[in-house]
Short mmCIF file of C-alpha atoms in Angstrom, two decimals:
data_model
loop_
_atom_site.label_atom_id
_atom_site.label_comp_id
_atom_site.label_asym_id
_atom_site.label_seq_id
_atom_site.Cartn_x
_atom_site.Cartn_y
_atom_site.Cartn_z
CA UNK A 555 88.80 -73.27 -126.25
CA UNK A 556 87.65 -71.04 -129.13
CA UNK A 557 90.33 -69.34 -131.18
CA UNK A 558 89.32 -65.84 -130.09
CA UNK A 559 89.57 -66.80 -126.45
CA UNK A 560 92.94 -68.43 -126.93
CA UNK A 561 94.16 -65.23 -128.69
CA UNK A 562 92.88 -63.05 -125.91
CA UNK A 563 94.48 -65.26 -123.31
CA UNK A 564 97.80 -65.21 -125.17
CA UNK A 565 97.62 -61.36 -125.43
CA UNK A 566 97.03 -61.04 -121.71
CA UNK A 567 99.82 -63.31 -120.80
CA UNK A 568 102.32 -61.37 -122.97
CA UNK A 569 101.03 -58.06 -121.51
CA UNK A 570 101.47 -59.44 -118.03
CA UNK A 571 104.99 -60.58 -118.96
CA UNK A 572 105.84 -57.00 -120.12
CA UNK A 573 104.62 -55.59 -116.90
CA UNK A 574 106.74 -57.98 -114.90
CA UNK A 575 109.72 -57.13 -117.07
CA UNK A 576 109.11 -53.35 -116.48
CA UNK A 577 109.31 -53.99 -112.74
CA UNK A 578 112.61 -55.84 -113.02
CA UNK A 579 114.31 -54.00 -115.85
CA UNK A 580 114.47 -50.32 -116.50
CA UNK A 581 112.27 -49.00 -119.38
CA UNK A 582 114.01 -48.71 -122.71
CA UNK A 583 113.45 -47.01 -126.05
CA UNK A 584 111.60 -49.57 -128.21
CA UNK A 585 113.95 -48.66 -131.20
CA UNK A 586 117.48 -48.27 -129.81
CA UNK A 587 117.02 -49.72 -126.29
CA UNK A 588 118.56 -46.76 -124.51
CA UNK A 589 117.17 -46.43 -120.97
CA UNK A 590 114.22 -44.12 -120.45
CA UNK A 591 112.78 -42.46 -117.43
CA UNK A 592 109.25 -43.72 -118.16
CA UNK A 593 107.92 -46.82 -119.95
CA UNK A 594 106.21 -45.07 -122.79
CA UNK A 595 107.68 -43.16 -125.75
CA UNK A 596 110.93 -42.84 -127.54
CA UNK A 597 114.32 -41.52 -126.50
CA UNK A 598 115.18 -37.99 -127.58
CA UNK A 599 117.46 -39.12 -130.34
CA UNK A 600 114.91 -41.40 -131.96
CA UNK A 601 112.21 -38.83 -131.47
CA UNK A 602 114.08 -36.29 -133.42
CA UNK A 603 114.32 -38.72 -136.34
CA UNK A 604 110.54 -39.21 -136.71
CA UNK A 605 109.27 -37.21 -139.61
CA UNK A 606 105.74 -36.09 -138.84
CA UNK A 607 103.74 -35.19 -141.83
CA UNK A 608 102.40 -31.67 -141.90
CA UNK A 609 100.87 -29.25 -144.35
CA UNK A 610 101.34 -28.24 -147.05
CA UNK A 611 100.25 -31.60 -148.55
CA UNK A 612 98.26 -32.96 -151.39
CA UNK A 613 94.58 -32.77 -150.38
CA UNK A 614 93.91 -36.12 -152.01
CA UNK A 615 96.89 -38.29 -151.14
CA UNK A 616 98.19 -36.53 -148.05
CA UNK A 617 101.74 -36.52 -149.41
CA UNK A 618 103.84 -33.45 -148.48
CA UNK A 619 104.34 -30.64 -150.99
CA UNK A 620 107.41 -28.38 -151.21
CA UNK A 621 105.38 -25.19 -151.40
CA UNK A 622 102.15 -24.02 -149.87
CA UNK A 623 99.97 -22.99 -152.94
CA UNK A 624 96.84 -22.64 -150.97
CA UNK A 625 93.90 -24.87 -150.07
CA UNK A 626 92.75 -27.74 -152.27
CA UNK A 627 96.07 -28.26 -154.09
CA UNK A 628 96.60 -31.71 -155.62
CA UNK A 629 99.89 -33.30 -156.41
CA UNK A 630 100.78 -34.46 -159.90
CA UNK A 631 100.34 -38.02 -158.88
CA UNK A 632 96.82 -37.32 -157.65
CA UNK A 633 95.84 -35.73 -160.87
CA UNK A 634 97.37 -38.36 -163.09
CA UNK A 635 96.17 -41.39 -161.27
CA UNK A 636 93.53 -40.47 -158.54
CA UNK A 637 92.77 -43.19 -156.04
CA UNK A 638 89.34 -44.55 -155.60
CA UNK A 639 89.24 -43.37 -151.95
CA UNK A 640 88.51 -39.65 -151.32
CA UNK A 641 91.42 -38.63 -149.05
CA UNK A 642 94.39 -40.28 -147.40
CA UNK A 643 96.17 -39.09 -144.30
CA UNK A 644 99.30 -40.55 -142.49
CA UNK A 645 100.88 -39.55 -139.31
CA UNK A 646 104.53 -40.05 -140.26
CA UNK A 647 106.86 -40.87 -143.02
CA UNK A 648 108.03 -44.49 -143.22
CA UNK A 649 111.72 -43.67 -142.45
CA UNK A 650 114.06 -43.33 -139.56
CA UNK A 651 112.82 -45.26 -136.52
CA UNK A 652 109.32 -45.74 -137.83
CA UNK A 653 109.99 -49.07 -139.70
CA UNK A 654 111.30 -50.48 -136.54
CA UNK A 655 108.27 -49.38 -134.57
CA UNK A 656 105.97 -50.98 -137.18
CA UNK A 657 107.89 -54.19 -137.07
CA UNK A 658 107.86 -54.23 -133.21
CA UNK A 659 104.08 -53.76 -133.19
CA UNK A 660 103.30 -56.36 -135.88
CA UNK A 661 105.86 -59.06 -135.18
CA UNK A 662 107.32 -58.30 -131.78
CA UNK A 663 104.04 -58.31 -129.76
CA UNK A 664 104.77 -54.74 -128.76
CA UNK A 665 100.98 -53.84 -128.59
CA UNK A 666 101.99 -51.53 -125.73
CA UNK A 667 103.18 -49.11 -128.43
CA UNK A 668 99.59 -48.74 -129.83
CA UNK A 669 98.56 -45.84 -127.44
CA UNK A 670 101.51 -43.69 -128.70
CA UNK A 671 101.11 -44.60 -132.32
CA UNK A 672 97.30 -44.24 -132.18
CA UNK A 673 97.70 -40.80 -130.73
CA UNK A 674 99.91 -39.82 -133.75
CA UNK A 675 97.23 -41.12 -136.02
CA UNK A 676 94.37 -39.37 -134.28
CA UNK A 677 96.25 -36.10 -134.66
CA UNK A 678 96.68 -36.68 -138.42
CA UNK A 679 93.03 -37.61 -138.82
CA UNK A 680 91.25 -34.63 -137.40
CA UNK A 681 89.98 -33.48 -140.91
CA UNK A 682 88.80 -36.98 -141.69
CA UNK A 683 87.08 -37.53 -138.37
CA UNK A 684 84.76 -34.47 -138.85
CA UNK A 685 83.16 -36.25 -141.85
CA UNK A 686 83.33 -39.81 -140.82
CA UNK A 687 80.86 -42.29 -139.30
CA UNK A 688 83.08 -45.17 -138.28
CA UNK A 689 86.52 -46.63 -138.42
CA UNK A 690 87.09 -49.84 -140.44
CA UNK A 691 90.48 -51.61 -139.89
CA UNK A 692 92.00 -53.50 -142.90
CA UNK A 693 91.41 -57.17 -141.94
CA UNK A 694 93.90 -60.01 -142.00
CA UNK A 695 92.99 -63.40 -143.39
CA UNK A 696 91.99 -65.70 -140.60
CA UNK A 697 95.04 -67.90 -141.17
CA UNK A 698 97.31 -64.91 -140.86
CA UNK A 699 95.48 -63.66 -137.87
CA UNK A 700 95.85 -67.13 -136.22
CA UNK A 701 99.64 -66.99 -136.71
CA UNK A 702 100.08 -63.34 -135.58
CA UNK A 703 97.34 -63.54 -132.92
CA UNK A 704 96.12 -59.93 -133.42
CA UNK A 705 95.54 -57.55 -136.25
CA UNK A 706 97.66 -54.40 -135.85
CA UNK A 707 95.19 -52.34 -137.91
CA UNK A 708 92.36 -53.16 -135.48
CA UNK A 709 94.57 -52.30 -132.42
CA UNK A 710 95.44 -48.92 -133.94
CA UNK A 711 91.76 -48.37 -134.93
CA UNK A 712 90.67 -48.92 -131.25
CA UNK A 713 93.16 -46.35 -130.11
CA UNK A 714 92.10 -43.77 -132.73
CA UNK A 715 88.44 -44.52 -131.86
CA UNK A 716 89.16 -44.02 -128.18
CA UNK A 717 90.63 -40.54 -128.80
CA UNK A 718 88.13 -39.41 -131.46
CA UNK A 719 84.86 -41.07 -130.29
CA UNK A 720 84.35 -42.82 -133.56
CA UNK A 721 83.07 -46.41 -133.38
CA UNK A 722 85.24 -49.23 -134.65
CA UNK A 723 83.66 -51.88 -136.92
CA UNK A 724 85.85 -54.93 -137.24
CA UNK A 725 83.23 -57.09 -138.94
CA UNK A 726 82.20 -54.98 -141.95
CA UNK A 727 85.13 -55.84 -144.05
CA UNK A 728 86.40 -59.46 -144.35
CA UNK A 729 89.47 -60.82 -145.90
CA UNK A 730 87.96 -63.48 -148.17
CA UNK A 731 91.23 -64.65 -149.86
CA UNK A 732 94.56 -65.28 -148.39
CA UNK A 733 97.00 -63.23 -150.58
CA UNK A 734 100.65 -63.70 -150.82
CA UNK A 735 102.88 -61.17 -149.09
CA UNK A 736 103.18 -57.76 -150.91
CA UNK A 737 106.75 -57.23 -150.09
CA UNK A 738 108.81 -57.06 -153.26
CA UNK A 739 105.91 -56.56 -155.62
CA UNK A 740 105.46 -53.43 -157.81
CA UNK A 741 102.25 -51.54 -157.99
CA UNK A 742 100.80 -53.61 -160.79
CA UNK A 743 101.72 -56.87 -159.05
CA UNK A 744 100.12 -55.65 -155.74
CA UNK A 745 96.89 -54.69 -157.64
CA UNK A 746 96.67 -58.16 -159.24
CA UNK A 747 97.59 -59.75 -155.83
CA UNK A 748 94.66 -57.91 -154.01
CA UNK A 749 91.99 -58.59 -156.62
CA UNK A 750 88.93 -60.11 -154.93
CA UNK A 751 90.68 -60.17 -151.56
CA UNK A 752 87.92 -58.40 -149.61
CA UNK A 753 84.17 -58.78 -149.12
CA UNK A 754 81.42 -57.07 -147.06
CA UNK A 755 79.17 -59.72 -145.44
CA UNK A 756 75.64 -59.59 -146.70
CA UNK A 757 74.40 -59.06 -143.02
CA UNK A 758 76.53 -55.89 -142.73
CA UNK A 759 75.66 -54.13 -145.99
CA UNK A 760 72.75 -52.29 -144.45
CA UNK A 761 74.96 -50.95 -141.74
CA UNK A 762 77.39 -49.54 -144.30
CA UNK A 763 74.89 -48.07 -146.69
CA UNK A 764 75.25 -44.28 -147.15
CA UNK A 765 77.97 -44.02 -144.47
CA UNK A 766 81.42 -42.67 -144.67
CA UNK A 767 84.00 -45.01 -143.14
CA UNK A 768 87.69 -44.38 -142.55
CA UNK A 769 89.87 -47.37 -143.62
CA UNK A 770 92.67 -47.84 -141.09
CA UNK A 771 95.99 -49.63 -141.75
CA UNK A 772 99.60 -49.43 -140.51
CA UNK A 773 101.53 -48.46 -143.65
CA UNK A 774 100.63 -47.05 -147.12
CA UNK A 775 103.10 -47.99 -149.73
CA UNK A 776 101.63 -48.26 -153.33
CA UNK A 777 98.10 -48.06 -151.98
CA UNK A 778 97.01 -51.27 -153.67
CA UNK A 779 95.67 -52.98 -150.56
CA UNK A 780 93.74 -49.80 -149.49
CA UNK A 781 92.42 -49.33 -153.03
CA UNK A 782 91.01 -52.84 -153.07
CA UNK A 783 89.47 -52.45 -149.60
CA UNK A 784 87.98 -49.01 -150.44
CA UNK A 785 86.58 -50.43 -153.69
CA UNK A 786 84.79 -53.21 -151.75
CA UNK A 787 83.26 -50.69 -149.29
CA UNK A 788 82.04 -48.40 -151.98
CA UNK A 789 80.56 -51.28 -154.03
CA UNK A 790 78.65 -52.28 -150.97
CA UNK A 791 77.06 -48.87 -150.52
CA UNK A 792 79.49 -46.66 -148.67
CA UNK A 793 78.96 -42.95 -149.59
CA UNK A 794 82.72 -42.26 -149.63
CA UNK A 795 85.80 -43.79 -148.11
CA UNK A 796 88.86 -42.05 -146.47
CA UNK A 797 92.09 -43.68 -145.44
CA UNK A 798 94.21 -43.29 -142.39
CA UNK A 799 97.57 -44.89 -141.79
CA UNK A 800 100.24 -44.64 -139.18
CA UNK A 801 102.98 -44.23 -141.90
CA UNK A 802 103.39 -43.86 -145.55
CA UNK A 803 106.23 -44.15 -147.97
CA UNK A 804 107.34 -40.64 -148.95
CA UNK A 805 109.92 -39.51 -151.60
CA UNK A 806 113.14 -38.25 -150.06
CA UNK A 807 113.19 -34.56 -149.31
#
């Protein structure tokens, strides 16, 4: 059986298993496992610990600012080292229960969390959506995809697309080189690690030309992966690239 059919069959079996478990066991918070009245969402205590990102923020990086100084304000980081992408927006700060949610989605087969997380992202993306043509998830290398069985960025993209009406293109950006894990690397190491990692297939260049995609991923840390992916899209003819992630690392308040 082809790999994509095996992956789909595995996903369906896991989903069916969760549905059976929901019938036998009471629904629980995906973070702390306290019992819930419905199978979706977080408990009240975990919900209060989620830090949603709101204005005022840097117009370029989407990082929160301590004071509202009016529209178009840039942070010192955006001025000193502007990214190649036009704008970045993230739904929540990578703190509190959010790392547990990301880990559950990526490594715990908790794809049932995607509708909730995708809704958070769609809310954060409303400014980007107005100017965008399509959503492009950051791809996994095929070997990593085979081991994980799904790409969390693609799953989140489909949820955002469902809520915003933007089409999702999973074949425009390809992971051409398997890169070592980014965990533990500083910004310079991550940039070197991602060099040459992505390509746009020749057959898809015409589709991308002159259009404005939103790159979608789960977490923005140093931005090296998204910078490399955005650079590849721009080199292939994209007019501009925005970035949307579920979470981003934010300096403590």
